[in-house]
Short mmCIF file of C-alpha atoms in Angstrom, two decimals:
data_model
loop_
_atom_site.label_atom_id
_atom_site.label_comp_id
_atom_site.label_asym_id
_atom_site.label_seq_id
_atom_site.Cartn_x
_atom_site.Cartn_y
_atom_site.Cartn_z
CA MET A 77 0.00 0.00 0.00
CA GLU A 78 1.08 3.53 -0.76
CA ARG A 79 2.44 5.40 2.24
CA ILE A 80 3.84 8.82 2.92
CA PRO A 81 7.28 8.49 4.56
CA VAL A 82 7.86 10.07 7.96
CA LEU A 83 11.54 10.92 8.38
CA GLN A 84 13.24 11.52 11.68
CA MET A 85 15.78 14.33 12.09
CA GLY A 86 16.96 14.44 15.67
CA ARG A 87 13.90 15.30 17.71
CA LEU A 88 12.00 16.55 14.69
CA LEU A 89 9.88 14.59 12.24
CA LEU A 90 9.78 15.51 8.57
CA VAL A 91 6.81 14.62 6.37
CA THR A 92 7.02 15.40 2.66
CA ILE A 93 3.84 14.91 0.74
CA GLN A 94 4.97 14.18 -2.82
CA VAL A 95 1.83 12.69 -4.26
CA ASP A 96 -1.74 13.85 -4.56
CA MET A 97 -3.50 13.11 -1.31
CA HIS A 98 -6.52 10.92 -1.34
CA ASP A 99 -8.62 10.30 1.71
CA ARG A 100 -7.25 6.87 2.62
CA LEU A 101 -3.67 8.14 2.30
CA ALA A 102 -4.48 11.06 4.59
CA LEU A 103 -5.90 8.74 7.25
CA THR A 104 -2.87 6.42 7.02
CA LEU A 105 -0.59 9.44 7.45
CA GLN A 106 -2.52 10.44 10.56
CA ASP A 107 -1.98 6.98 12.06
CA ASP A 108 1.69 6.77 11.04
CA LEU A 109 2.57 10.22 12.26
CA THR A 110 0.93 9.93 15.66
CA ALA A 111 2.59 6.54 16.11
CA ARG A 112 6.00 7.96 15.18
CA ILE A 113 5.63 10.93 17.51
CA THR A 114 5.02 8.64 20.49
CA GLU A 115 7.76 6.24 19.38
CA THR A 116 10.47 8.88 18.97
CA SER A 117 9.12 11.40 21.48
CA ALA A 118 9.53 14.03 18.81
CA ARG A 119 9.15 17.68 19.77
CA GLY A 120 8.40 19.09 16.36
CA VAL A 121 6.74 18.04 13.10
CA LEU A 122 7.37 19.70 9.75
CA ILE A 123 4.93 18.91 6.95
CA ASP A 124 5.99 19.94 3.46
CA ILE A 125 3.06 20.26 1.08
CA SER A 126 4.86 22.02 -1.77
CA SER A 127 3.94 19.23 -4.20
CA LEU A 128 0.31 19.23 -3.19
CA GLU A 129 -1.71 20.75 -6.01
CA VAL A 130 -5.25 19.75 -5.15
CA VAL A 131 -6.90 20.24 -1.79
CA ASP A 132 -10.45 19.75 -0.67
CA SER A 133 -12.14 20.37 2.65
CA PHE A 134 -11.20 16.89 3.83
CA ILE A 135 -7.47 17.39 3.27
CA GLY A 136 -7.73 20.83 4.87
CA ARG A 137 -9.39 19.35 7.92
CA MET A 138 -6.82 16.58 8.00
CA LEU A 139 -3.98 19.11 8.15
CA ALA A 140 -5.72 20.89 11.02
CA ASN A 141 -6.32 17.54 12.77
CA ILE A 142 -2.72 16.42 12.42
CA ALA A 143 -1.57 19.69 13.94
CA ALA A 144 -4.03 19.35 16.81
CA MET A 145 -3.04 15.72 17.46
CA SER A 146 0.65 16.61 17.46
CA ARG A 147 -0.06 19.37 19.95
CA VAL A 148 -1.77 16.88 22.23
CA LEU A 149 1.35 14.71 21.98
CA ASP A 150 3.44 17.80 22.80
CA ALA A 151 5.01 18.28 19.40
CA GLN A 152 4.74 21.52 17.47
CA THR A 153 3.63 21.37 13.85
CA VAL A 154 4.67 23.66 11.03
CA VAL A 155 3.12 23.29 7.59
CA VAL A 156 5.36 24.64 4.82
CA GLY A 157 5.32 25.24 1.08
CA MET A 158 1.65 25.84 0.44
CA ARG A 159 1.04 26.95 -3.12
CA PRO A 160 -0.85 30.19 -3.79
CA ALA A 161 -3.70 28.38 -5.55
CA VAL A 162 -4.05 25.97 -2.64
CA ALA A 163 -4.07 28.84 -0.14
CA ILE A 164 -6.81 30.64 -2.07
CA THR A 165 -8.85 27.43 -2.30
CA LEU A 166 -8.62 26.81 1.43
CA VAL A 167 -9.65 30.40 2.20
CA GLU A 168 -12.59 30.13 -0.17
CA LEU A 169 -13.56 26.88 1.55
CA GLY A 170 -13.56 28.85 4.81
CA MET A 171 -10.66 26.93 6.30
CA SER A 172 -8.09 29.26 7.79
CA LEU A 173 -6.34 26.44 9.72
CA PRO A 174 -6.28 28.37 12.99
CA GLY A 175 -3.61 27.20 15.39
CA VAL A 176 -1.41 25.71 12.68
CA LYS A 177 1.92 27.44 12.15
CA MET A 178 2.71 28.10 8.50
CA ALA A 179 5.95 28.92 6.69
CA LEU A 180 6.91 29.60 3.10
CA ASN A 181 9.50 26.84 2.63
CA VAL A 182 11.29 24.08 4.50
CA GLU A 183 14.18 26.32 5.50
CA LYS A 184 11.98 29.00 7.03
CA GLY A 185 9.82 26.32 8.61
CA MET A 186 12.87 24.72 10.21
CA THR A 187 13.99 28.10 11.58
CA LEU A 188 10.52 28.71 12.98
CA LEU A 189 10.42 25.29 14.59
CA GLN A 190 13.90 25.63 16.11
CA ALA A 191 13.09 29.09 17.40
CA SER A 192 9.86 28.04 19.08
CA LEU A 193 11.49 24.92 20.52
CA SER A 194 14.39 26.88 21.97
CA ALA A 195 11.92 29.40 23.41
CA ASP A 196 10.28 26.51 25.19
CA PRO A 197 12.18 26.10 28.51
CA ARG A 198 11.45 22.37 28.68
CA VAL A 199 13.60 21.44 25.67
CA ASP A 200 17.00 22.37 24.39
CA ALA A 201 16.33 21.98 20.69
CA GLY A 202 19.75 23.29 19.69
CA SER A 203 21.51 20.21 21.01
CA ASP A 204 19.12 17.33 20.38
CA VAL A 205 21.83 14.98 19.19
CA SER A 206 24.25 15.62 22.07
CA ALA A 207 21.36 15.41 24.51
CA ARG A 208 20.59 11.97 23.16
CA THR A 209 24.16 10.73 23.44
CA GLU A 210 24.41 11.96 26.97
CA GLU A 211 21.41 9.92 28.01
CA MET B 243 -40.65 36.97 -48.63
CA SER B 244 -41.93 36.63 -52.15
CA THR B 245 -39.64 36.59 -55.14
CA SER B 246 -41.03 39.90 -56.36
CA GLN B 247 -39.82 41.60 -53.22
CA ASN B 248 -36.41 40.06 -53.66
CA GLN B 249 -36.36 41.17 -57.24
CA MET B 250 -37.10 44.67 -56.06
CA LEU B 251 -34.00 44.62 -53.86
CA VAL B 252 -31.85 43.18 -56.64
CA ARG B 253 -33.11 45.86 -59.03
CA LEU B 254 -32.53 48.61 -56.51
CA PHE B 255 -28.98 47.69 -55.62
CA SER B 256 -27.73 46.60 -59.05
CA VAL B 257 -28.72 49.37 -61.41
CA GLN B 258 -26.50 52.45 -61.63
CA GLN B 259 -24.56 51.88 -58.46
CA GLU B 260 -22.44 55.00 -58.98
CA ASP B 261 -25.52 57.21 -58.79
CA LEU B 262 -26.71 55.48 -55.67
CA LEU B 263 -23.31 55.90 -54.04
CA ALA B 264 -23.20 59.60 -54.84
CA GLN B 265 -26.70 60.14 -53.42
CA TRP B 266 -25.87 58.17 -50.33
CA LEU B 267 -22.73 60.19 -49.67
CA ALA B 268 -24.62 63.43 -50.25
CA GLU B 269 -27.29 62.35 -47.79
CA LEU B 270 -24.63 61.42 -45.24
CA THR B 271 -23.19 64.91 -45.59
CA THR B 272 -26.51 66.73 -45.18
CA SER B 273 -27.66 64.57 -42.25
CA GLY B 274 -24.45 65.33 -40.37
CA ALA B 275 -23.44 61.68 -40.01
CA ARG B 276 -20.08 62.40 -41.57
CA ARG B 277 -17.25 63.16 -39.21
CA ASP B 278 -14.38 64.33 -41.34
CA ASP B 279 -12.31 64.75 -38.20
CA LEU B 280 -12.63 61.03 -37.47
CA MET B 281 -12.82 59.45 -40.91
CA ASN B 282 -11.63 60.91 -44.20
CA GLU B 283 -13.74 60.94 -47.34
CA SER B 284 -11.89 58.25 -49.24
CA GLU B 285 -12.33 55.82 -46.34
CA LEU B 286 -16.03 56.59 -46.12
CA ARG B 287 -16.39 56.19 -49.89
CA GLN B 288 -14.58 52.86 -49.62
CA GLN B 289 -16.97 51.68 -46.87
CA THR B 290 -20.13 52.72 -48.69
CA LYS B 291 -18.92 51.06 -51.87
CA GLU B 292 -18.07 47.84 -50.05
CA LEU B 293 -21.40 47.73 -48.27
CA LEU B 294 -23.36 48.41 -51.44
CA GLY B 295 -21.49 45.62 -53.24
CA LEU B 296 -22.30 43.23 -50.41
CA LEU B 297 -25.96 44.32 -50.37
CA GLN B 298 -26.19 43.57 -54.06
CA GLN B 299 -24.59 40.16 -53.55
CA GLY B 300 -26.96 39.39 -50.70
CA ALA B 301 -30.02 40.40 -52.71
CA THR B 302 -28.84 38.40 -55.73
CA ALA B 303 -28.31 35.36 -53.50
CA GLY B 304 -32.00 35.67 -52.55
CA GLY B 305 -31.58 36.95 -49.02
CA GLY B 306 -35.06 38.39 -48.79
CA ASP B 307 -36.15 40.80 -46.07
CA ASN B 308 -34.80 38.87 -43.10
CA VAL B 309 -31.38 40.33 -42.35
CA ARG B 310 -30.65 37.45 -39.97
CA SER B 311 -30.69 34.92 -42.82
CA ASN B 312 -27.55 33.26 -44.16
CA GLU B 313 -27.54 35.19 -47.43
CA TRP B 314 -26.99 38.45 -45.59
CA SER B 315 -24.14 37.14 -43.42
CA ASN B 316 -21.50 39.06 -45.39
CA VAL B 317 -23.47 42.28 -45.00
CA ARG B 318 -23.86 41.63 -41.29
CA ASN B 319 -20.15 40.98 -40.83
CA ALA B 320 -19.20 44.14 -42.71
CA LEU B 321 -21.72 46.25 -40.74
CA ASN B 322 -20.50 44.69 -37.52
CA GLU B 323 -16.91 45.60 -38.32
CA MET B 324 -17.84 49.13 -39.39
CA SER B 325 -19.92 49.96 -36.36
CA ARG B 326 -17.38 48.50 -33.95
CA SER B 327 -14.62 50.59 -35.48
CA ARG B 328 -16.94 53.62 -35.31
CA ALA B 329 -17.56 52.92 -31.64
CA ARG B 330 -13.82 52.93 -31.05
CA GLN B 331 -13.26 56.06 -33.14
CA GLY B 332 -15.79 58.05 -31.16
CA PHE B 333 -18.82 58.30 -33.46
CA THR B 334 -22.13 58.79 -31.64
CA PRO B 335 -24.78 56.05 -31.88
CA VAL B 336 -26.97 58.38 -33.98
CA GLN B 337 -24.19 58.98 -36.48
CA THR B 338 -23.51 55.26 -36.72
CA ALA B 339 -27.15 54.39 -37.35
CA THR B 340 -27.53 57.25 -39.81
CA PHE B 341 -24.75 55.74 -41.87
CA VAL B 342 -27.24 53.03 -42.90
CA LEU B 343 -30.43 55.09 -42.68
CA ALA B 344 -29.06 57.67 -45.12
CA LEU B 345 -29.44 55.05 -47.81
CA LYS B 346 -33.23 55.30 -47.49
CA ARG B 347 -33.78 58.56 -49.33
CA ALA B 348 -31.75 57.48 -52.34
CA LEU B 349 -33.54 54.13 -52.52
CA PHE B 350 -37.01 55.67 -52.10
CA GLN B 351 -36.30 58.02 -54.98
CA ARG B 352 -35.48 55.03 -57.12
CA LEU B 353 -38.67 53.24 -56.11
CA ARG B 354 -40.68 56.34 -56.98
CA ALA B 355 -39.05 56.51 -60.39
CA ASN B 356 -39.73 52.81 -61.01
CA ASN B 357 -43.40 52.95 -59.98
CA THR B 358 -44.80 56.11 -61.55
CA GLY B 359 -48.56 55.88 -61.67
CA ASP B 360 -48.97 52.85 -59.40
CA ALA B 361 -49.45 54.41 -55.97
CA GLN B 362 -50.50 51.21 -54.22
CA LYS B 363 -47.47 49.23 -55.36
CA LEU B 364 -45.21 52.14 -54.50
CA GLY B 365 -46.63 52.27 -51.00
CA GLU B 366 -46.13 48.55 -50.49
CA GLU B 367 -42.59 48.56 -51.76
CA ILE B 368 -41.64 51.58 -49.69
CA TRP B 369 -42.95 49.85 -46.59
CA GLN B 370 -40.98 46.67 -47.32
CA LEU B 371 -37.81 48.55 -48.10
CA SER B 372 -38.20 50.76 -45.07
CA GLU B 373 -38.50 47.72 -42.82
CA PHE B 374 -35.44 46.16 -44.39
CA ILE B 375 -33.27 49.24 -43.93
CA ASP B 376 -34.54 49.68 -40.38
CA GLN B 377 -33.48 46.15 -39.56
CA LEU B 378 -30.02 46.90 -40.89
CA ALA B 379 -29.88 50.09 -38.84
CA LEU B 380 -30.98 48.25 -35.68
CA PHE B 381 -28.33 45.65 -36.30
CA THR B 382 -25.77 48.42 -36.67
CA THR B 383 -26.81 50.01 -33.38
CA GLU B 384 -26.61 46.67 -31.64
CA ALA B 385 -23.11 46.06 -32.95
CA TYR B 386 -22.13 49.58 -31.91
CA GLN B 387 -23.40 48.92 -28.41
CA LYS B 388 -21.50 45.66 -28.23
CA GLY B 389 -18.35 47.41 -29.35
CA ARG B 390 -18.76 49.98 -26.58
CA GLU B 391 -19.38 47.29 -23.99
CA GLU B 392 -16.25 45.43 -25.02
CA LEU B 393 -14.31 48.67 -24.72
CA ILE B 394 -15.62 49.27 -21.19
CA LEU B 395 -14.88 45.69 -20.18
CA ARG B 396 -11.33 45.93 -21.47
CA GLN B 397 -10.76 49.19 -19.64
CA GLN B 398 -12.09 47.64 -16.45
CA GLU B 399 -9.66 44.76 -16.78
CA GLU B 400 -6.79 47.14 -17.41
CA MET B 401 -7.74 49.17 -14.37
CA LEU B 402 -7.86 45.99 -12.31
CA GLU B 403 -4.31 45.13 -13.32
CA LEU B 404 -3.03 48.66 -12.82
CA SER B 405 -4.59 49.09 -9.43
CA THR B 406 -3.03 46.10 -7.66
CA PRO B 407 0.74 46.55 -7.53
CA VAL B 408 2.71 44.62 -4.93
CA VAL B 409 5.86 46.50 -3.97
CA LYS B 410 8.87 45.27 -2.08
CA LEU B 411 9.77 47.66 0.74
CA TRP B 412 12.66 45.71 2.21
CA ASP B 413 14.08 42.22 2.17
CA GLY B 414 11.18 40.10 3.31
CA VAL B 415 8.71 42.98 3.55
CA LEU B 416 6.06 43.52 0.89
CA ALA B 417 3.51 46.32 0.67
CA LEU B 418 0.18 46.23 -1.09
CA PRO B 419 -1.23 49.73 -1.52
CA LEU B 420 -4.91 49.30 -2.34
CA VAL B 421 -6.67 52.05 -4.26
CA GLY B 422 -10.38 51.92 -4.99
CA THR B 423 -13.20 49.72 -3.81
CA LEU B 424 -12.55 46.09 -3.03
CA ASP B 425 -15.04 43.76 -4.67
CA SER B 426 -14.71 40.01 -5.01
CA ALA B 427 -13.13 40.15 -8.46
CA ARG B 428 -10.48 42.58 -7.27
CA THR B 429 -9.86 40.64 -4.08
CA GLN B 430 -9.13 37.63 -6.21
CA VAL B 431 -6.56 39.54 -8.29
CA VAL B 432 -5.05 41.16 -5.20
CA MET B 433 -4.77 37.82 -3.44
CA GLU B 434 -3.22 36.09 -6.41
CA SER B 435 -0.61 38.77 -7.03
CA LEU B 436 0.26 39.05 -3.34
CA LEU B 437 0.68 35.29 -2.90
CA GLN B 438 2.74 35.03 -6.05
CA ARG B 439 5.03 37.81 -4.84
CA ILE B 440 5.38 36.09 -1.47
CA VAL B 441 6.58 32.97 -3.28
CA ASP B 442 8.91 34.97 -5.55
CA THR B 443 10.52 37.09 -2.84
CA GLY B 444 10.22 34.78 0.16
CA ALA B 445 8.68 37.61 2.14
CA GLU B 446 7.66 37.05 5.75
CA MET B 447 5.72 40.26 6.24
CA ALA B 448 3.10 41.87 4.05
CA ILE B 449 1.59 45.29 4.70
CA ILE B 450 -1.85 45.92 3.22
CA ASP B 451 -2.34 49.66 3.00
CA ILE B 452 -5.97 50.72 2.68
CA THR B 453 -5.44 54.50 2.58
CA GLY B 454 -6.92 54.54 -0.91
CA VAL B 455 -9.96 52.44 -0.09
CA PRO B 456 -12.88 54.88 0.16
CA THR B 457 -15.20 52.83 2.35
CA VAL B 458 -14.88 49.68 4.38
CA ASP B 459 -18.11 47.79 4.84
CA THR B 460 -18.60 44.27 6.10
CA LEU B 461 -17.97 42.80 2.64
CA VAL B 462 -14.72 44.70 2.14
CA ALA B 463 -13.62 43.70 5.63
CA GLN B 464 -14.38 40.09 4.82
CA HIS B 465 -12.32 40.35 1.64
CA LEU B 466 -9.44 41.87 3.58
CA LEU B 467 -9.58 39.06 6.11
CA LYS B 468 -9.56 36.49 3.31
CA THR B 469 -6.41 38.02 1.89
CA VAL B 470 -4.77 38.09 5.32
CA THR B 471 -5.68 34.44 5.93
CA ALA B 472 -4.37 33.33 2.53
CA ALA B 473 -1.08 35.13 3.19
CA ARG B 474 -0.86 33.47 6.60
CA LEU B 475 -1.32 30.06 4.99
CA MET B 476 1.73 30.90 2.87
CA GLY B 477 3.69 31.70 6.00
CA ALA B 478 3.57 35.49 5.79
CA ASP B 479 2.21 37.76 8.52
CA CYS B 480 -0.01 40.63 7.44
CA ILE B 481 -0.40 44.12 8.86
CA ILE B 482 -3.28 46.32 7.78
CA SER B 483 -2.32 49.98 7.66
CA GLY B 484 -3.73 53.29 6.52
CA ILE B 485 -6.95 53.05 8.50
CA ARG B 486 -8.43 56.54 8.52
CA PRO B 487 -10.33 57.73 11.62
CA GLN B 488 -13.72 57.55 9.90
CA ILE B 489 -12.99 54.05 8.71
CA ALA B 490 -11.97 52.96 12.20
CA GLN B 491 -15.31 54.31 13.43
CA THR B 492 -17.23 52.54 10.67
CA ILE B 493 -15.48 49.25 11.37
CA VAL B 494 -16.44 49.42 15.04
CA HIS B 495 -20.00 50.58 14.33
CA LEU B 496 -20.51 47.74 11.89
CA GLY B 497 -19.24 45.31 14.49
CA VAL B 498 -16.58 43.96 12.15
CA ASP B 499 -14.15 41.77 14.03
CA LEU B 500 -10.67 41.99 12.54
CA GLN B 501 -9.87 38.70 14.32
CA GLY B 502 -6.57 39.63 15.84
CA VAL B 503 -5.13 41.01 12.61
CA LEU B 504 -2.46 43.55 13.44
CA SER B 505 -3.51 46.99 12.28
CA LYS B 506 -1.67 50.30 12.30
CA ALA B 507 -2.77 53.82 11.53
CA SER B 508 -0.06 54.63 9.04
CA LEU B 509 2.12 52.76 6.60
CA ALA B 510 5.24 54.10 8.37
CA ASP B 511 4.18 52.53 11.68
CA ALA B 512 3.41 49.25 9.96
CA PHE B 513 6.77 49.31 8.22
CA MET B 514 8.56 49.85 11.54
CA ILE B 515 6.80 46.84 13.03
CA ALA B 516 7.62 44.76 9.97
CA LEU B 517 11.30 45.70 10.18
CA LYS B 518 11.39 44.89 13.87
CA ARG B 519 9.81 41.50 13.29
CA THR B 520 12.23 40.62 10.50
CA GLY B 521 15.12 41.56 12.78
CA TYR B 522 16.16 44.96 11.48
CA THR B 523 16.71 48.10 13.53
CA VAL B 524 16.57 51.59 12.17
CA SER B 525 18.84 54.19 13.71
CA LYS B 526 19.52 57.82 12.98
CA SER B 527 23.14 58.66 12.21
CA ARG B 528 22.89 62.42 12.71
CA PRO B 529 21.18 64.28 15.54
#
């Protein structure tokens, strides 16, 4: 079965959606991602949707859900790379994705994630790898 | 349409065309439908000649009195072209319609000459011919109107493009000075150009300046919020600036909730905030 890979980078998870999302794929991603967050105790999730050309209300809701679920599992979510046409569609559908952090591209999204993690006193995001080796 | 009526048209348009042309031009001059400042005489002569030739062809092909029929399609196309170009050149509707109607007098004279002594037949033929020419004139007016409408539509589109520039104020800071009323069509254009510029420049801040927006009602506010939301989905924060005192009052009176969108009174203030957020500081080098 087709799956969207969830990559681990230190204490962050990286999800790159490279294919057109259909509903089943979206639900599988939800399962996979939540499982991976618990498994790796990730602190941040970055979802890259720059290849996503078609969105509907379901996919929009799924993005909002994933962000909400990650927040419950104490990981911050940043969605990056939304195309202009997709953004306009979501706005016209009345979905403003409140509570989801957005960034223009992966680089800016990474900066945003690092910044908000280092602002959080409970984690030292700058030294994830060394923190792990020390354990 | 009986064949005799068609024959009448054939006879009218075929015999002594030069005479007919001269009379037509003379009538155009006396009725004031000629605008020598807009169209010179040779061009007008050329048009009348072309139209008369086409009318003759149409009548010979058996077009009858229905100008919408296939046989008259060439005449219709030519008239269409002529009235559209007149609409662009600045002729009035009356002058454009008179271009065709001026043919009446010359044709009636011919009918009278052909039917001396038979008053009843003359009356009938004049009525038929009059109806035919009127149809042509109505068609001309319609084409003129269409030409004008196309012109207005094109100008509207041009205005739409002109009125939505997205300017880069600083690295990562865009400004969108809006001038004129925001309707849904314009919001769409504004949104598209803003989002495209965000992608192109990688901007993190966008300032929407509404100094030039005359009124802000609930619909305009909704359109503004849509634009702000779309920009946020692309990872750019928006500031709304240029809110005049009256507009601030209207917004509150209407109960419009700007949903936590940052707003500033002037573009300068908004720009300062944008610089601060992108990590720049502005300092004065001289006292």
